[in-house]
Coordinates of C-alpha atoms and ligand atoms in Angstrom, one line a residue:
M229 CA 120.9 98.1 104.7
D230 CA 124.4 98.4 106.1
H231 CA 125.6 95.8 108.6
A232 CA 125.7 98.2 111.6
T233 CA 122.0 99.0 111.0
Q234 CA 121.1 95.3 110.8
V235 CA 122.8 94.6 114.1
H236 CA 121.1 97.6 115.7
L237 CA 117.7 96.4 114.4
I238 CA 118.3 92.8 115.5
D239 CA 119.3 94.1 119.0
R240 CA 116.0 96.0 119.1
V241 CA 114.2 92.8 118.2
F242 CA 115.9 90.8 121.0
D243 CA 115.1 93.6 123.4
M244 CA 111.4 93.3 122.4
I245 CA 111.5 89.5 122.8
D246 CA 113.1 89.9 126.2
R247 CA 110.5 92.4 127.3
R248 CA 107.6 90.5 125.6
T249 CA 106.5 93.6 123.8
T250 CA 106.8 95.5 120.6
E251 CA 107.6 99.0 119.5
M252 CA 104.8 101.4 120.1
D253 CA 103.9 105.1 119.7
P254 CA 102.8 106.9 122.9
A255 CA 99.1 106.9 122.0
E256 CA 96.5 105.6 119.6
Y257 CA 95.8 107.5 116.4
H258 CA 92.3 108.3 115.2
N259 CA 91.8 108.2 111.4
P260 CA 88.5 109.7 110.2
V261 CA 86.5 107.5 107.9
S262 CA 85.8 110.5 105.7
R263 CA 89.4 110.3 104.5
Y264 CA 88.4 107.2 102.6
I265 CA 85.0 108.3 101.2
D266 CA 85.1 112.0 100.5
P267 CA 85.1 112.5 96.7
E268 CA 86.6 116.0 96.9
R269 CA 89.5 114.8 99.0
Y270 CA 90.0 111.8 96.6
K271 CA 90.4 114.3 93.7
R272 CA 93.0 116.2 95.6
E273 CA 94.9 113.1 96.6
V274 CA 95.2 112.2 92.9
E275 CA 96.2 115.7 91.8
I276 CA 98.5 116.5 94.6
I277 CA 100.0 113.2 95.9
F278 CA 100.1 111.1 92.7
R279 CA 100.6 113.7 90.0
R280 CA 102.9 116.2 91.6
N281 CA 105.4 114.0 93.4
P282 CA 108.1 111.8 91.9
I283 CA 106.3 108.4 91.8
I284 CA 107.9 105.1 90.9
V285 CA 106.4 104.0 87.6
A286 CA 108.8 101.3 86.4
H287 CA 111.9 99.4 87.1
G288 CA 114.8 100.2 84.8
S289 CA 115.1 96.5 83.8
E290 CA 111.8 96.8 82.0
L291 CA 113.5 99.0 79.5
P292 CA 117.2 98.0 79.5
K293 CA 118.5 99.1 76.1
P294 CA 118.3 102.3 74.1
G295 CA 115.1 102.5 72.2
D296 CA 113.2 100.3 74.7
Y297 CA 109.9 101.8 75.8
K298 CA 107.0 101.3 78.0
T299 CA 103.6 103.0 78.2
M300 CA 101.1 103.2 81.0
D301 CA 98.2 105.0 82.5
V302 CA 99.1 106.8 85.7
T303 CA 96.0 108.0 87.5
G304 CA 94.4 108.8 84.1
V305 CA 97.5 110.4 82.5
P306 CA 98.9 108.3 79.6
I307 CA 102.7 108.3 79.8
L308 CA 105.5 107.1 77.6
L309 CA 108.9 106.1 79.0
V310 CA 111.8 105.5 76.6
R311 CA 115.5 104.8 77.1
T312 CA 117.6 107.1 75.0
Q313 CA 121.0 106.5 73.3
D314 CA 122.8 108.0 76.3
G315 CA 121.2 105.4 78.6
S316 CA 118.9 107.8 80.5
V317 CA 115.1 107.5 80.6
N318 CA 112.8 110.1 79.1
A319 CA 109.2 110.4 80.2
F320 CA 106.5 112.1 78.1
V321 CA 102.8 112.5 78.1
N322 CA 101.8 109.9 75.6
A323 CA 99.7 112.2 73.5
C324 CA 100.4 113.6 70.1
R325 CA 100.8 117.4 69.9
H326 CA 98.8 117.6 66.7
R327 CA 95.3 116.7 67.8
G328 CA 96.1 114.8 70.9
T329 CA 95.5 111.1 70.2
K330 CA 97.5 108.5 72.0
L331 CA 100.8 108.3 70.3
V332 CA 102.1 104.8 71.3
W333 CA 99.6 102.1 71.8
E334 CA 101.7 99.1 72.7
E335 CA 102.4 98.5 76.3
C336 CA 106.1 98.0 75.6
G337 CA 108.6 97.4 72.9
S338 CA 112.2 97.8 71.9
H339 CA 114.7 99.3 69.3
K340 CA 112.6 102.4 68.6
R341 CA 114.3 105.4 67.1
S342 CA 111.1 107.3 66.5
F343 CA 107.4 107.1 67.3
V344 CA 104.9 107.7 64.5
C345 CA 101.4 108.9 65.4
P346 CA 98.8 106.4 64.1
Y347 CA 96.4 109.3 63.2
H348 CA 98.2 111.6 60.7
A349 CA 101.8 110.2 61.1
W350 CA 103.5 113.1 62.9
T351 CA 106.8 111.6 64.0
Y352 CA 108.8 112.2 67.2
G353 CA 112.3 111.2 68.2
T354 CA 113.1 109.3 71.5
D355 CA 114.1 112.8 72.8
G356 CA 110.5 113.9 72.2
K357 CA 111.3 116.3 69.4
L358 CA 108.9 116.6 66.5
V359 CA 110.9 115.3 63.6
G360 CA 108.4 114.7 60.8
V361 CA 105.1 116.3 59.6
P362 CA 103.6 114.9 56.4
A363 CA 102.3 117.6 54.1
A364 CA 104.0 120.2 56.2
E365 CA 102.8 123.0 54.0
G366 CA 99.5 122.8 55.9
F367 CA 101.2 124.2 59.0
P368 CA 103.1 127.3 57.7
N369 CA 103.1 129.1 61.1
M370 CA 103.8 126.3 63.4
K371 CA 107.1 126.3 65.2
R372 CA 108.3 122.7 65.3
E373 CA 110.6 123.2 68.2
E374 CA 107.6 124.1 70.3
M375 CA 105.7 121.0 69.3
G376 CA 107.7 118.3 70.9
L377 CA 106.1 115.8 73.2
R378 CA 105.2 117.2 76.7
R379 CA 108.1 116.2 78.8
L380 CA 107.8 115.1 82.4
H381 CA 110.4 115.3 85.2
C382 CA 111.9 111.9 85.3
A383 CA 114.9 110.3 87.2
E384 CA 116.2 106.8 87.5
R385 CA 117.5 105.9 91.0
Y386 CA 118.5 102.6 92.5
G387 CA 116.9 100.8 89.6
F388 CA 113.5 102.6 89.9
V389 CA 112.1 105.2 87.4
F390 CA 110.5 108.1 89.1
V391 CA 108.1 110.4 87.2
Q392 CA 106.2 113.6 88.1
V393 CA 103.1 113.0 86.1
D394 CA 101.9 116.6 86.1
P395 CA 103.9 118.5 83.5
T396 CA 103.3 121.8 85.4
A397 CA 104.6 120.4 88.7
P398 CA 107.8 122.1 90.1
K399 CA 110.7 119.7 89.8
V400 CA 111.4 117.7 92.9
D401 CA 114.9 116.6 93.8
V402 CA 114.5 112.8 93.8
D403 CA 117.5 112.3 96.1
A404 CA 116.0 114.7 98.7
W405 CA 112.6 113.0 98.2
L406 CA 114.1 109.6 99.0
G407 CA 116.1 111.0 101.9
P408 CA 117.2 108.1 104.2
M409 CA 115.4 105.7 101.9
A410 CA 118.2 106.1 99.3
H411 CA 120.8 104.5 101.6
E412 CA 118.5 101.5 102.1
L413 CA 117.9 101.0 98.4
E414 CA 121.6 101.3 97.7
H415 CA 122.3 98.4 100.2
I416 CA 119.4 96.3 99.0
G417 CA 120.9 96.6 95.6
T418 CA 117.6 97.2 93.7
A419 CA 119.5 98.6 90.8
D420 CA 121.1 95.2 90.2
Y421 CA 117.9 93.2 90.2
V422 CA 115.5 92.6 87.3
V423 CA 111.7 92.3 87.1
W424 CA 110.4 88.8 87.0
R425 CA 106.9 87.7 86.4
P426 CA 104.9 90.9 86.7
A427 CA 101.2 90.4 87.6
Q428 CA 98.2 92.7 88.2
L429 CA 95.6 92.5 90.9
E430 CA 92.5 94.7 91.2
K431 CA 90.7 95.3 94.5
K432 CA 87.5 97.0 95.4
T433 CA 89.0 99.3 98.0
N434 CA 90.1 102.8 98.4
W435 CA 93.9 102.9 97.6
K436 CA 94.8 103.8 101.2
L437 CA 92.9 100.9 102.6
A438 CA 94.9 98.6 100.4
L439 CA 98.1 100.1 101.8
D440 CA 96.9 100.0 105.4
T441 CA 96.9 96.2 105.3
F442 CA 100.6 96.1 104.8
L443 CA 101.7 98.4 107.6
E444 CA 101.2 96.4 110.8
N445 CA 101.5 92.8 112.0
Y446 CA 98.9 92.9 114.7
H447 CA 96.5 91.2 112.3
T448 CA 98.9 88.3 111.4
R449 CA 97.8 85.9 114.0
R450 CA 94.1 86.0 113.1
T451 CA 94.2 86.8 109.4
H452 CA 97.2 84.8 108.3
T453 CA 96.8 81.9 110.7
K454 CA 97.7 79.2 108.3
T455 CA 100.0 81.1 105.9
I456 CA 102.6 83.3 107.6
W457 CA 101.7 83.4 111.3
P458 CA 103.7 80.2 112.0
V459 CA 106.8 81.9 110.4
F460 CA 106.8 85.3 112.1
L461 CA 106.9 86.5 115.7
D462 CA 103.5 87.5 116.9
N463 CA 102.8 91.3 116.9
T464 CA 106.5 92.1 117.1
A465 CA 108.1 94.6 114.8
A466 CA 110.7 97.4 114.6
F467 CA 109.3 100.5 113.0
D468 CA 111.2 103.4 111.6
R469 CA 109.9 106.5 110.0
L470 CA 112.0 107.5 107.0
S471 CA 109.7 110.4 106.2
P472 CA 107.7 110.4 104.0
H473 CA 108.7 106.7 103.6
A474 CA 108.8 104.0 106.3
R475 CA 110.5 100.8 107.2
V476 CA 109.0 97.9 109.2
V477 CA 111.1 94.9 110.2
L478 CA 109.0 91.8 110.7
P479 CA 111.2 89.3 112.6
K480 CA 110.8 85.5 112.0
R481 CA 110.6 83.0 114.8
S482 CA 114.0 81.8 113.7
I483 CA 115.8 85.0 114.8
P484 CA 116.8 83.8 118.3
E485 CA 119.0 81.2 116.7
I486 CA 121.6 83.8 115.9
R487 CA 121.7 85.4 119.3
D488 CA 124.8 83.6 120.4
Q489 CA 126.6 83.7 117.1
D490 CA 129.3 86.2 116.2
R491 CA 127.5 89.5 115.5
E492 CA 129.6 90.0 112.4
T493 CA 127.7 87.1 110.9
W494 CA 124.2 88.5 111.7
N495 CA 122.1 88.9 108.6
L496 CA 118.7 90.5 109.2
R497 CA 117.5 89.4 105.7
D498 CA 117.7 85.7 106.7
H499 CA 115.6 86.1 109.8
S500 CA 113.0 88.7 108.9
T501 CA 111.0 90.4 106.1
V502 CA 111.8 94.1 105.8
L503 CA 108.9 96.0 104.4
Y504 CA 109.4 99.5 103.0
T505 CA 106.7 101.9 102.0
I506 CA 108.1 104.2 99.3
F507 CA 105.6 107.0 99.6
P508 CA 102.9 107.1 98.5
N509 CA 102.1 103.8 97.0
L510 CA 105.0 101.3 96.6
M511 CA 105.6 98.4 99.0
L512 CA 109.0 96.8 98.8
A513 CA 109.3 93.5 100.7
V514 CA 112.9 92.4 101.1
L515 CA 113.1 88.6 101.1
P516 CA 116.2 86.4 101.5
D517 CA 117.5 86.6 97.9
H518 CA 114.8 88.6 96.1
C519 CA 112.2 91.3 96.6
A520 CA 108.5 91.5 96.2
I521 CA 107.0 94.7 94.9
F522 CA 103.4 95.7 95.2
Q523 CA 102.1 99.1 94.0
V524 CA 98.7 100.5 94.7
W525 CA 97.2 102.8 92.1
P526 CA 93.9 104.6 92.8
D527 CA 91.3 103.7 90.2
G528 CA 88.3 105.6 91.5
I529 CA 87.6 106.3 95.2
D530 CA 86.6 102.7 96.0
N531 CA 88.8 100.8 93.6
C532 CA 92.5 100.2 93.1
K533 CA 94.9 98.4 90.9
L534 CA 97.9 96.5 92.3
P535 CA 100.6 95.7 89.9
A536 CA 103.0 93.3 91.5
Y537 CA 106.4 91.9 90.5
T538 CA 109.4 90.1 91.8
L539 CA 112.8 91.6 91.7
V540 CA 115.4 88.9 91.3
P541 CA 119.2 88.7 90.8
P542 CA 119.7 88.3 87.0
K543 CA 122.6 85.8 87.4
Y544 CA 120.1 83.2 88.7
L545 CA 117.4 83.9 86.1
E546 CA 118.0 80.7 84.2
S547 CA 118.3 78.6 87.4
A548 CA 115.4 76.2 87.8
T549 CA 116.1 75.9 91.5
A550 CA 116.1 79.7 92.0
Q551 CA 112.9 80.0 90.0
D552 CA 111.3 77.3 92.1
I553 CA 112.2 79.2 95.3
W554 CA 110.9 82.5 93.9
S555 CA 107.7 80.9 92.7
K556 CA 107.0 79.3 96.0
S557 CA 107.8 82.6 97.9
M558 CA 105.6 84.6 95.6
H559 CA 102.8 82.1 95.9
V560 CA 102.7 82.7 99.6
V561 CA 103.0 86.5 99.1
F562 CA 99.9 86.4 96.8
E563 CA 98.0 84.1 99.1
V564 CA 98.6 86.5 102.0
T565 CA 97.6 89.5 99.8
E566 CA 94.4 87.8 99.0
E567 CA 93.8 87.2 102.8
D568 CA 94.4 90.9 103.4
S569 CA 92.2 91.9 100.5
D570 CA 89.3 89.9 101.9
R571 CA 89.5 92.1 105.0
S572 CA 90.0 95.4 103.2
E573 CA 87.2 94.9 100.7
A574 CA 84.9 94.1 103.6
I575 CA 86.0 97.3 105.3
Q576 CA 85.3 99.2 102.1
A577 CA 81.8 97.7 101.8
A578 CA 80.9 99.0 105.2
L579 CA 82.6 102.4 105.0
N580 CA 79.4 104.2 104.2
S581 CA 77.4 102.3 106.8
G582 CA 77.9 104.8 109.6
A583 CA 79.4 102.1 111.9
N584 CA 82.5 104.1 112.4
D585 CA 83.2 107.8 112.0
H586 CA 86.9 107.1 112.6
F587 CA 89.2 104.1 112.9
V588 CA 91.4 103.8 115.9
F589 CA 95.0 102.6 115.2
G590 CA 96.7 100.9 118.1
R591 CA 100.1 102.1 119.4
Y592 CA 101.7 99.2 117.4
E593 CA 99.8 100.3 114.3
Q594 CA 102.0 103.4 114.2
A595 CA 103.1 102.9 110.6
L596 CA 99.5 103.4 109.5
A597 CA 99.3 106.6 111.5
W598 CA 102.6 107.8 109.9
F599 CA 101.3 107.1 106.4
H600 CA 98.1 109.0 107.0
Q601 CA 100.0 111.8 108.6
E602 CA 102.2 112.1 105.5
V603 CA 99.1 112.1 103.2
E604 CA 97.6 114.9 105.4
A605 CA 100.8 116.9 105.3
M606 CA 100.9 116.6 101.5
L607 CA 97.3 117.7 101.1
N608 CA 97.6 120.5 103.5
G609 CA 100.8 121.9 102.0
Q610 CA 102.8 121.0 105.1
A611 CA 105.1 118.5 103.5
D612 CA 108.8 119.1 103.6
W613 CA 108.8 120.9 100.2
V614 CA 111.9 122.9 101.0
R615 CA 113.8 119.7 101.4
Y616 CA 112.2 118.1 98.3
A617 CA 112.5 121.1 96.0
E618 CA 115.1 121.0 93.3
A619 CA 118.1 123.2 94.2
A620 CA 117.9 126.5 92.5
E621 CA 119.7 126.2 89.2
Ligands
LIG819 S1 96.8 113.5 66.1 FE1 98.9 112.7 65.8 S2 99.4 113.2 63.8 FE2 97.4 114.0 64.0
LIG820 FE1 98.4 91.0 106.1

């Protein structure tokens, strides 16, 4: 973020320290438990939130050169990403247009000029066009130009690849979708980082429960007593709604050290972890010289997958010292995530017990409330679609 915003946030933190409090919403928020366990609602969450919006599915450094490709399953939809000769990324449904088998089976690869279907060898260019049909006399009435791979809306911004997985979804303007988040990503410099050491976790929780654990630091003292509580100020954070996204600044105990220093030298990143939620499912933690990414993908109503990776500056990729710092940092991040998962999996196990018909979020758990309000707005058609819609062409 820009320096003026950093100073403003640090001032807010000092104000909280002086007043021995944290930032709070005016009142608690009641979140019905049915939102985590209703199968009909879950279906709508996947269809509306995950398939119709531009969702981050990759970082551009995973496919750096023309012909590089990546495949993945996004909420049950197989997709294929490929970098084209002009440097842009194309996204397609990874299914052959002949009889629909999965076209590309490898998780990733490079130098591709075309993709050959493993079933009957129809061949597609990296632009998705159908360029080869063996024994073409069998299809005298087929119009090849109509048989290209099903293209998905795709845009690369600030290093991240956004895809709308539903091919029938109206195109969303990714810049409008990011809104104030764009400025943040630009200053973090996510476009200049590369993915390092991707990993995958799987948790027995509803996808929203997994996200809930990231959005407040009220739990840090009790849940992360030995890991990060000694590092961070207790239940103190600066919260900003960057609708539909959010920013939470978690200040470290070291932050008062800079109070008497020249404000020009204040650097928020050295004395806090800044945690962004890029709606609906990506958590970006900004750490001193790298970022930690966690993404939460629903995998059934009571299960989720969490791919995680580190974003690092490529110029230090070969440095053993840098790797050591990142490894240690990520070790803590994963340890903390396991501590959180113990809690959320235990919540999931009791969701159907009838113990709670709603959860109450405290005034300093406001980022959870905001997140659930955004989910509600999307499901109820009240999201800011006018702002997100692609400008009329
Ligand atoms: S299903 Fe792909 S060529 Fe037949
Ligand atoms: Fe936590």
